[in-house]
Coordinates of C-alpha atoms in Angstrom, one line a residue:
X1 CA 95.4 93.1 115.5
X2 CA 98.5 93.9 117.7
X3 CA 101.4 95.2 116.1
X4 CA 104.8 93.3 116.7
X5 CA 107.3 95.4 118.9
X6 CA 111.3 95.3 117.7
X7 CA 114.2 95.6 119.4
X8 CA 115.7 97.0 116.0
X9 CA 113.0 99.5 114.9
X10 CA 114.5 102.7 116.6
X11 CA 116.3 104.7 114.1
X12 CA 119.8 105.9 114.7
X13 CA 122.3 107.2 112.8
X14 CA 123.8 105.8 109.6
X15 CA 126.9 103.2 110.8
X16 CA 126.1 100.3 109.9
X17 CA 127.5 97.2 108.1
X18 CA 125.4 96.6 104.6
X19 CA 123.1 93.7 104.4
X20 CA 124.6 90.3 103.4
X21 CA 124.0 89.0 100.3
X22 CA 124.1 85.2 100.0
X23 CA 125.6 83.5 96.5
X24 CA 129.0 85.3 95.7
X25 CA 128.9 88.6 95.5
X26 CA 127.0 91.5 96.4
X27 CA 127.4 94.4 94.0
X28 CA 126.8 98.5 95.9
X29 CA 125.8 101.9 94.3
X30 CA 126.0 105.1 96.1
X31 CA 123.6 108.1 95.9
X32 CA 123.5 111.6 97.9
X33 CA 121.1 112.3 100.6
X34 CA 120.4 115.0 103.0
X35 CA 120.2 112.5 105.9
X36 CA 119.9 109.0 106.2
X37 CA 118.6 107.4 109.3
X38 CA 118.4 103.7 109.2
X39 CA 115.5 102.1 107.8
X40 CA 113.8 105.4 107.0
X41 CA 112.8 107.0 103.9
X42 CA 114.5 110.6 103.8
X43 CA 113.6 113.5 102.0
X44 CA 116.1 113.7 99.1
X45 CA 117.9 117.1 98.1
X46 CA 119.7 116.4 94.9
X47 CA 119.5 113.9 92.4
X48 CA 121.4 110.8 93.3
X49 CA 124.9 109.5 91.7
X50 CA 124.9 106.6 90.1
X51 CA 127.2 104.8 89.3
X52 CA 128.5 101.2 87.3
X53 CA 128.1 98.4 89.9
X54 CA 131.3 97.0 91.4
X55 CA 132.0 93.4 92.8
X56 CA 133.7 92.8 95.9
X57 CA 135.1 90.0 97.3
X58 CA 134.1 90.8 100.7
X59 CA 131.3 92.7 101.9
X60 CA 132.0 96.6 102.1
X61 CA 131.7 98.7 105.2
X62 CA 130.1 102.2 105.0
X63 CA 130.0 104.8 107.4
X64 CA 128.4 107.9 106.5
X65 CA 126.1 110.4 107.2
X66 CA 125.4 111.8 103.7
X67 CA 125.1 108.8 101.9
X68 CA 122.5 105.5 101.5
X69 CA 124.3 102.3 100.2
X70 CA 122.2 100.5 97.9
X71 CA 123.2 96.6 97.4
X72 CA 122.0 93.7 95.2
X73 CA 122.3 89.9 94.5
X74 CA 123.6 88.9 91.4
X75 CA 122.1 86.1 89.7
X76 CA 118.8 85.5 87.0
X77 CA 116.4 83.9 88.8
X78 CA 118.2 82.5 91.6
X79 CA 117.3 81.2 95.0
X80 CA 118.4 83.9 97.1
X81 CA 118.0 84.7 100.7
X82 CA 118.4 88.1 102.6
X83 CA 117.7 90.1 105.8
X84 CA 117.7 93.5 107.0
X85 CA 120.9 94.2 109.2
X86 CA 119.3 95.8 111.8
X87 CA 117.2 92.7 112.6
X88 CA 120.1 89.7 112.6
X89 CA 118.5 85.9 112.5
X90 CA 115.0 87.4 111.2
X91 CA 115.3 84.7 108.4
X92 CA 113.4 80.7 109.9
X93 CA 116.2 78.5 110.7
X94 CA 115.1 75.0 108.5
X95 CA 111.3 76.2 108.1
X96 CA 109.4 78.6 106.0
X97 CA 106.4 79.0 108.9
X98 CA 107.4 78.6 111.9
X99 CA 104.8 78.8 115.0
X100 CA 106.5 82.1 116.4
X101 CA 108.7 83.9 113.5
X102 CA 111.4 85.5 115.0
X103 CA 110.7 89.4 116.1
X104 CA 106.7 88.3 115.9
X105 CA 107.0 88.9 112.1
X106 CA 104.2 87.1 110.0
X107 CA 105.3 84.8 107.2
X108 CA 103.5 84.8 103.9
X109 CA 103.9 83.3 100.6
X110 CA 104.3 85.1 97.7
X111 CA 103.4 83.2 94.2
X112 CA 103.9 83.7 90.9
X113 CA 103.1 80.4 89.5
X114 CA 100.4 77.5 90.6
X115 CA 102.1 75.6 93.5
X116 CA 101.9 72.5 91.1
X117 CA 104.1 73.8 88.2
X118 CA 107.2 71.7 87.5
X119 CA 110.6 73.2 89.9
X120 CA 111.5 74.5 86.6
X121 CA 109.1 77.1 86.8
X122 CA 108.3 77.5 89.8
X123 CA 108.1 80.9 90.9
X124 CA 107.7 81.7 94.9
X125 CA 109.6 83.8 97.6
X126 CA 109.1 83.5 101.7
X127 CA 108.6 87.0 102.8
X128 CA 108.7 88.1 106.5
X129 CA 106.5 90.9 107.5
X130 CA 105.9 93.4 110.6
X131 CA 102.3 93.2 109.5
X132 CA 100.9 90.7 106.9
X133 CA 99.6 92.5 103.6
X134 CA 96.2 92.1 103.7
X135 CA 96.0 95.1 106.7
X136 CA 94.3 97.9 104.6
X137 CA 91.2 98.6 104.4
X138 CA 88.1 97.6 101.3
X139 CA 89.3 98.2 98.4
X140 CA 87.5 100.8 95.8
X141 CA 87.3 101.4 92.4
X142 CA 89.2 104.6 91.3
X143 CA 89.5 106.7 88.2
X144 CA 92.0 104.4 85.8
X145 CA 93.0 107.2 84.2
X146 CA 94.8 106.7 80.8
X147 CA 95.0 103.2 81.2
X148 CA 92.9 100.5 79.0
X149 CA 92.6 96.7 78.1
X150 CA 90.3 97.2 75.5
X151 CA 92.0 97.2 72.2
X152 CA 88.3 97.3 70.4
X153 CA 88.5 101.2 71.3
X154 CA 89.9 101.9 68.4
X155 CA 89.9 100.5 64.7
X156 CA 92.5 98.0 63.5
X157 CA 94.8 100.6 61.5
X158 CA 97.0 98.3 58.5
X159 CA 99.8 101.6 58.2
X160 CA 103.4 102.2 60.0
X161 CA 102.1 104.3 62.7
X162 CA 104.8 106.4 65.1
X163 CA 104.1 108.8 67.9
X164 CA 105.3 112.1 69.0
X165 CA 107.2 111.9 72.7
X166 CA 104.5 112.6 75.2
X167 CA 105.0 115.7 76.8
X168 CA 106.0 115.6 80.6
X169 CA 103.8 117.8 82.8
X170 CA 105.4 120.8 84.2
X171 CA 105.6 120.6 88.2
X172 CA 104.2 124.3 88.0
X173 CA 101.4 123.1 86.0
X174 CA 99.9 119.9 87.9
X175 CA 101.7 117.5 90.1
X176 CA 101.7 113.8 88.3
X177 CA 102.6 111.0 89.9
X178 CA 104.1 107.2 88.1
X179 CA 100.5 106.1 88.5
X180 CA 98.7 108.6 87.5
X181 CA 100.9 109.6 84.6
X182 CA 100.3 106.1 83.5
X183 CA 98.9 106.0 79.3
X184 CA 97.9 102.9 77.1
X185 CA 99.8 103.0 74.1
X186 CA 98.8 99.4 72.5
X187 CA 97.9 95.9 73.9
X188 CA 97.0 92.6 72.5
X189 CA 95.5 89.8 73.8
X190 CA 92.8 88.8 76.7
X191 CA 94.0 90.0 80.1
X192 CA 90.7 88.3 81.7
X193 CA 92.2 84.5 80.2
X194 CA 96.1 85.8 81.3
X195 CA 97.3 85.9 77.7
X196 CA 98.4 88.9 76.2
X197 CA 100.5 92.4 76.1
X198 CA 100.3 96.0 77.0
X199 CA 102.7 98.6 76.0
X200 CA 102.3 101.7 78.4
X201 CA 104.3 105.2 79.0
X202 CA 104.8 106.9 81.8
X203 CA 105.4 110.4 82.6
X204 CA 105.9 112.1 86.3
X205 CA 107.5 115.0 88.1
X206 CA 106.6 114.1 91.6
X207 CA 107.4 111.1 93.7
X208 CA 104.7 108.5 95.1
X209 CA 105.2 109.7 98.9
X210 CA 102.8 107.5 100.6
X211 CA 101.2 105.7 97.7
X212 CA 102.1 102.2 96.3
X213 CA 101.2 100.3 93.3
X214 CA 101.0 96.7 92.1
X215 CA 99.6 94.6 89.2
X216 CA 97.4 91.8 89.5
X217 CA 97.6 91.5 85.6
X218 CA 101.3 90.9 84.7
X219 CA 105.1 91.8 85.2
X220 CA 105.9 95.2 84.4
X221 CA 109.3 95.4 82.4
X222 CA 110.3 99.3 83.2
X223 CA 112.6 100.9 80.7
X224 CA 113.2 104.8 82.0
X225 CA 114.4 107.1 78.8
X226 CA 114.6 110.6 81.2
X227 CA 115.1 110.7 84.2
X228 CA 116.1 107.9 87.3
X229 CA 113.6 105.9 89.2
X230 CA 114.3 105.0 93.0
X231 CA 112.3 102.1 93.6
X232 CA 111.0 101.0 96.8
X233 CA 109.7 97.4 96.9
X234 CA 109.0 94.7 99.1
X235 CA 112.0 93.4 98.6
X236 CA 114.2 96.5 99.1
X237 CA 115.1 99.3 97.0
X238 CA 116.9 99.7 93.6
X239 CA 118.2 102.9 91.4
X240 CA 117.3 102.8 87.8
X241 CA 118.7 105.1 85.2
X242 CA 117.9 105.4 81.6
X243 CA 120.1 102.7 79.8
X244 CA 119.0 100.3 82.6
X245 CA 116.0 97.9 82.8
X246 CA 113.8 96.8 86.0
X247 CA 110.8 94.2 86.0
X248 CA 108.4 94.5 88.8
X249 CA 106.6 90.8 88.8
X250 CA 103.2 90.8 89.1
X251 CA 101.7 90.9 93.0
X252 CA 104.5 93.0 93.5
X253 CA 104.0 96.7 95.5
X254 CA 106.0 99.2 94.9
X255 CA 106.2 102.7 95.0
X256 CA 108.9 105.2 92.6
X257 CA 110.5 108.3 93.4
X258 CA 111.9 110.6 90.7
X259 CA 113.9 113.4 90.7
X260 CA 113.1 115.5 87.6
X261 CA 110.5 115.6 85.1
X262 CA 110.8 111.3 83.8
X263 CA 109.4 109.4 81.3
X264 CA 109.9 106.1 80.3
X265 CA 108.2 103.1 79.1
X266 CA 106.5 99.8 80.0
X267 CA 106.4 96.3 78.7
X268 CA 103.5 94.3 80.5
X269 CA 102.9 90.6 79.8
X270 CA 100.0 88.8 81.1
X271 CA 100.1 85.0 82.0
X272 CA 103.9 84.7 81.6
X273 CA 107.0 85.4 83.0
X274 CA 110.2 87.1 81.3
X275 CA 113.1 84.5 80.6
X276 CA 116.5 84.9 79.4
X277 CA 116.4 84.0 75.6
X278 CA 117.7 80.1 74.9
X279 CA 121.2 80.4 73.2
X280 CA 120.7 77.3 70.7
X281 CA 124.3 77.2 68.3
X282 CA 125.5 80.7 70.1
X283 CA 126.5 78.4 72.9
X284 CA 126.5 78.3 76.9
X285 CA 127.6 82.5 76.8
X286 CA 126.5 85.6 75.3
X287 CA 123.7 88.1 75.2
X288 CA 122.5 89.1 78.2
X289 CA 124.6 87.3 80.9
X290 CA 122.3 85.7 84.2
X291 CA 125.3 87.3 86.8
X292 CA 124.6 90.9 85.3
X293 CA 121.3 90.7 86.4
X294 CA 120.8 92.6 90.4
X295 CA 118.0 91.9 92.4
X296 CA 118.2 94.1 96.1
X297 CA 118.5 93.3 99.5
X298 CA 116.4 93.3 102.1
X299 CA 115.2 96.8 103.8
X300 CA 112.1 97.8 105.2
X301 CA 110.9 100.6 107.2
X302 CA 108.2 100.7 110.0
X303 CA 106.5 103.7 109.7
X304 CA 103.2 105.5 109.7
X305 CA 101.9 108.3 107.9
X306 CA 99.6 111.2 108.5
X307 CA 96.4 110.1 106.4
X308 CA 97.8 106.6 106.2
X309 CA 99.5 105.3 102.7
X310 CA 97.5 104.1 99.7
X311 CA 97.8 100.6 97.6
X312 CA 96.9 100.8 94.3
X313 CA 95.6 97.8 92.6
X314 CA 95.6 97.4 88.5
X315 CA 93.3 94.5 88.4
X316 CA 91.5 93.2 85.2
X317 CA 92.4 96.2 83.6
X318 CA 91.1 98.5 86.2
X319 CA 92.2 100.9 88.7
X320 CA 91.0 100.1 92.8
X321 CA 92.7 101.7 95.9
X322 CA 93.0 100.6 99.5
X323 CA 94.0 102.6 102.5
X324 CA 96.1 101.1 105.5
X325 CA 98.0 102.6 108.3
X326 CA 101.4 101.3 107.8
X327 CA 104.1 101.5 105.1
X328 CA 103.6 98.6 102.9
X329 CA 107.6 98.1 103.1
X330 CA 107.6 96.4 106.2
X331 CA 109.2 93.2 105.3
X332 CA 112.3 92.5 107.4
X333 CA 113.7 89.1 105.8
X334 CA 112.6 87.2 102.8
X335 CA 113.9 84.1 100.5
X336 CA 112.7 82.8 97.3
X337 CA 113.3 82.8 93.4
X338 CA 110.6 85.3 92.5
X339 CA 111.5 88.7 93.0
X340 CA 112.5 91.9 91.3
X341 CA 115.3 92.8 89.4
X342 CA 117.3 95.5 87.2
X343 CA 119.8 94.9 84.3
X344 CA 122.7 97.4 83.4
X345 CA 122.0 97.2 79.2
X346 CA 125.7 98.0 78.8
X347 CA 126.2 94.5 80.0
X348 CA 125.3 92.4 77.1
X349 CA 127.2 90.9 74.6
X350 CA 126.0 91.7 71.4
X351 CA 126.4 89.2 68.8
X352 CA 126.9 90.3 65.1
X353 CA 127.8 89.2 61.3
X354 CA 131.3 89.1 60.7
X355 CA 131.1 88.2 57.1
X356 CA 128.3 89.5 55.4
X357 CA 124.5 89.7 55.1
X358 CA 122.7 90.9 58.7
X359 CA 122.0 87.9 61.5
X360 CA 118.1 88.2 62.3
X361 CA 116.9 90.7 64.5
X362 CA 116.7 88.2 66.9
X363 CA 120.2 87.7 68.2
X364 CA 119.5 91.0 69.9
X365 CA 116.7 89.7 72.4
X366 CA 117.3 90.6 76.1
X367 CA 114.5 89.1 77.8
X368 CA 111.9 87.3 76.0
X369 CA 108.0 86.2 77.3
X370 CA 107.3 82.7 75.6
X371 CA 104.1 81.4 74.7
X372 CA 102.6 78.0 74.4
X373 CA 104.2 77.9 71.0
X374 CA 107.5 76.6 71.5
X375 CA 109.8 79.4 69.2
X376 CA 107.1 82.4 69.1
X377 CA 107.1 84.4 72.3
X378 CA 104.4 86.7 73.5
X379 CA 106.7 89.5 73.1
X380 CA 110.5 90.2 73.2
X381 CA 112.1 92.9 74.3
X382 CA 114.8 93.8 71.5
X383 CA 118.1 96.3 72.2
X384 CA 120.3 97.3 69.3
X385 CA 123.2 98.5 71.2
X386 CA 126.3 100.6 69.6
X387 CA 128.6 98.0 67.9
X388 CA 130.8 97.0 65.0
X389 CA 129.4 96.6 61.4
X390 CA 132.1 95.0 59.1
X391 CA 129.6 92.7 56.6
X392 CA 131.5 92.6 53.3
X393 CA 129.2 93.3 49.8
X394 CA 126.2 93.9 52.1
X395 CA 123.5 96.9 52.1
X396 CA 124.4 99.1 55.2
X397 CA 120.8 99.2 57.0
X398 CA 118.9 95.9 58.3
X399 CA 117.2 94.6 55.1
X400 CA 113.2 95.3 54.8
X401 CA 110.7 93.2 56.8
X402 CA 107.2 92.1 55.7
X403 CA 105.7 89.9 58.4
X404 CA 102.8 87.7 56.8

């Protein structure tokens, strides 16, 4: 197969106008670099600054040569559209397959629901690709490391179990990557029938260089607790710093850099998606707020690397790896409602008693993964954020819990 040629692929030196963002507005971090040529990943020299996400009512311009300017669209689940700069009109006109795309890019589906599923639902995004994903090579079964499905491995335990903090690996000691520092902490369910949980940490000193990893099985909700994460998707790239949230939806590659010795952890669902929790009496605001939530813009990079890069494929539980010759981030352009996204946890509203007893745990749900039972969800991820405590003739802590 013949690979497309660019006009836009040369990389110069950072001047450039960020890429749009279509909806409102696009919200911009900045982090330190040694150098940033455009549409190349750089070798980094210091940890990057973060910091809160601003709104503009115009699109910024940056001109720099120590800096890389990281944007997003705003908006939970949204149908949102974006293209790299460098490659202007790279997004169909009135079509999602055109005979010729423009630049010679391949368009391919990405879905993360059955075509047939009401437009509720309906989970797909366009994605427009120097080369189409399926240019790798067999895949193979490898090593799967810490990671496990089968919760028959050990004995159903009644008792309040807690665990120590895993300890991170020194970078003297052994070099461990996201993927391999991957470990199974507890699951339920069937991830053969798509219905189910896995709860995994993470622990790394070193950055993915030229391998990438996706999950056939389910979303992966990332929470970081040390350490920031610059992730590299198909979609473009995001920073994530403890005190912020990502999901990575399943079929999704991506590949993390760190910057220190990280851990965090992982909330995998199988079969669903994550929603926004239904408000019911709280009304049409609070909680977690759908504008707070930042999914990036488009950015890829054409590149090959010595030895080629490596996809990694968690599928049915197991580990299998595939090489191919270019960077799996080759996607120019892309529209859709099914992408990745990060959420700022300072952002949400918390919701509290203001008389006495405590409201249900509940009113503290993020993001929640709902099963076929309307009211019980596969699993909910729960924050209890700093905030005000005035209930009158009430017992300080949450009251006891005994789920039957």
């Amino acid at each position: 197969m013949s690979k497309p040629t660019h006009p836009c692929q040369k990389a110069q030196p950072q001047t450039f106008l960020p890429p749009f963002a279509e909806g409102n507005n696009a919200a911009v971090e900045q982090s330190e670099a040694t150098e940033v040529l455009s549409g190349f990943r750089q070798d980094w020299s210091a940890i990057p600054f973060h910091r809160t996400e601003d709104n503009f009512g115009s699109i910024p311009f940056l001109s720099s040569s120590d800096s890389i300017l990281l944007m997003y669209i705003s908006g939970f689940g949204n149908e949102c559209a974006s293209e790299d700069p460098r490659c202007p009109g790279a997004l169909p006109e009135g079509q999602n397959n055109p005979q010729v795309c423009p630049y010679n890019l391949y368009a391919e589906q990405l879905s993360g629901s059955a075509f047939t599923c009401p437009r509720s639902s309906n989970k797909r995004s366009w994605l427009y690709r120097i080369l189409p994903s399926v240019s790798h090579k067999p895949f193979e079964s490898i090593d799967q490391g810490h990671v496990t499905h089968n919760w028959d491995e050990v004995d159903p335990d009644p008792n309040q179990l807690r665990w120590k903090p895993f300890e991170i690996p020194k970078t003297s000691q052994k070099k461990v990557d996201f993927v391999n520092g991957l470990h199974t902490l507890c699951g339920a369910g069937d991830i053969r029938s798509n219905n189910g949980l896995a709860v995994h940490i993470f622990l790394c000193n070193t950055s993915m260089g030229n391998r990438c990893f996706y999950s056939s099985d389910g979303d992966f909700l990332i929470v970081p607790q040390k350490g920031k994460l610059l992730i590299y998707t198909e979609f473009g790239k995001m920073l994530v710093q403890p005190n912020e949230i990502c999901v990575i939806q399943r079929g999704m590659r991506f590949s993390i850099d760190v910057f220190e010795e990280t851990r965090g952890y992982i909330l995998e669902v199988y079969g669903v998606h994550f929603e926004l929790p239904d408000l019911g009496p709280i009304g049409a605001n609070g909680l977690a707020n759908p504008r707070d939530f930042l999914i990036p813009v488009a950015w890829y990079e054409d590149h090959q690397a010595p030895g080629g890069y490596t996809v990694i494929n968690k599928y049915q539980g197991k580990m299998f790896a595939a090489k191919q010759d270019v960077s799996p981030f080759n996607v120019v352009a892309w529209h859709g409602n099914y992408t990745p996204y990060k959420y700022n946890l300072e952002n949400f509203m918390v919701i509290n008693s203001v008389a006495f007893d405590h409201a249900d745990p509940s009113i503290f749900t993020v993001l929640t993964a709902k099963s076929v039972r309307p009211g019980v969800a596969i699993a909910d991820f729960v924050i209890f954020p700093p905030r005000w405590g005035v209930a009158d003739k009430t017992f300080r802590p949450p009251y006891y819990h005994n789920l039957a």
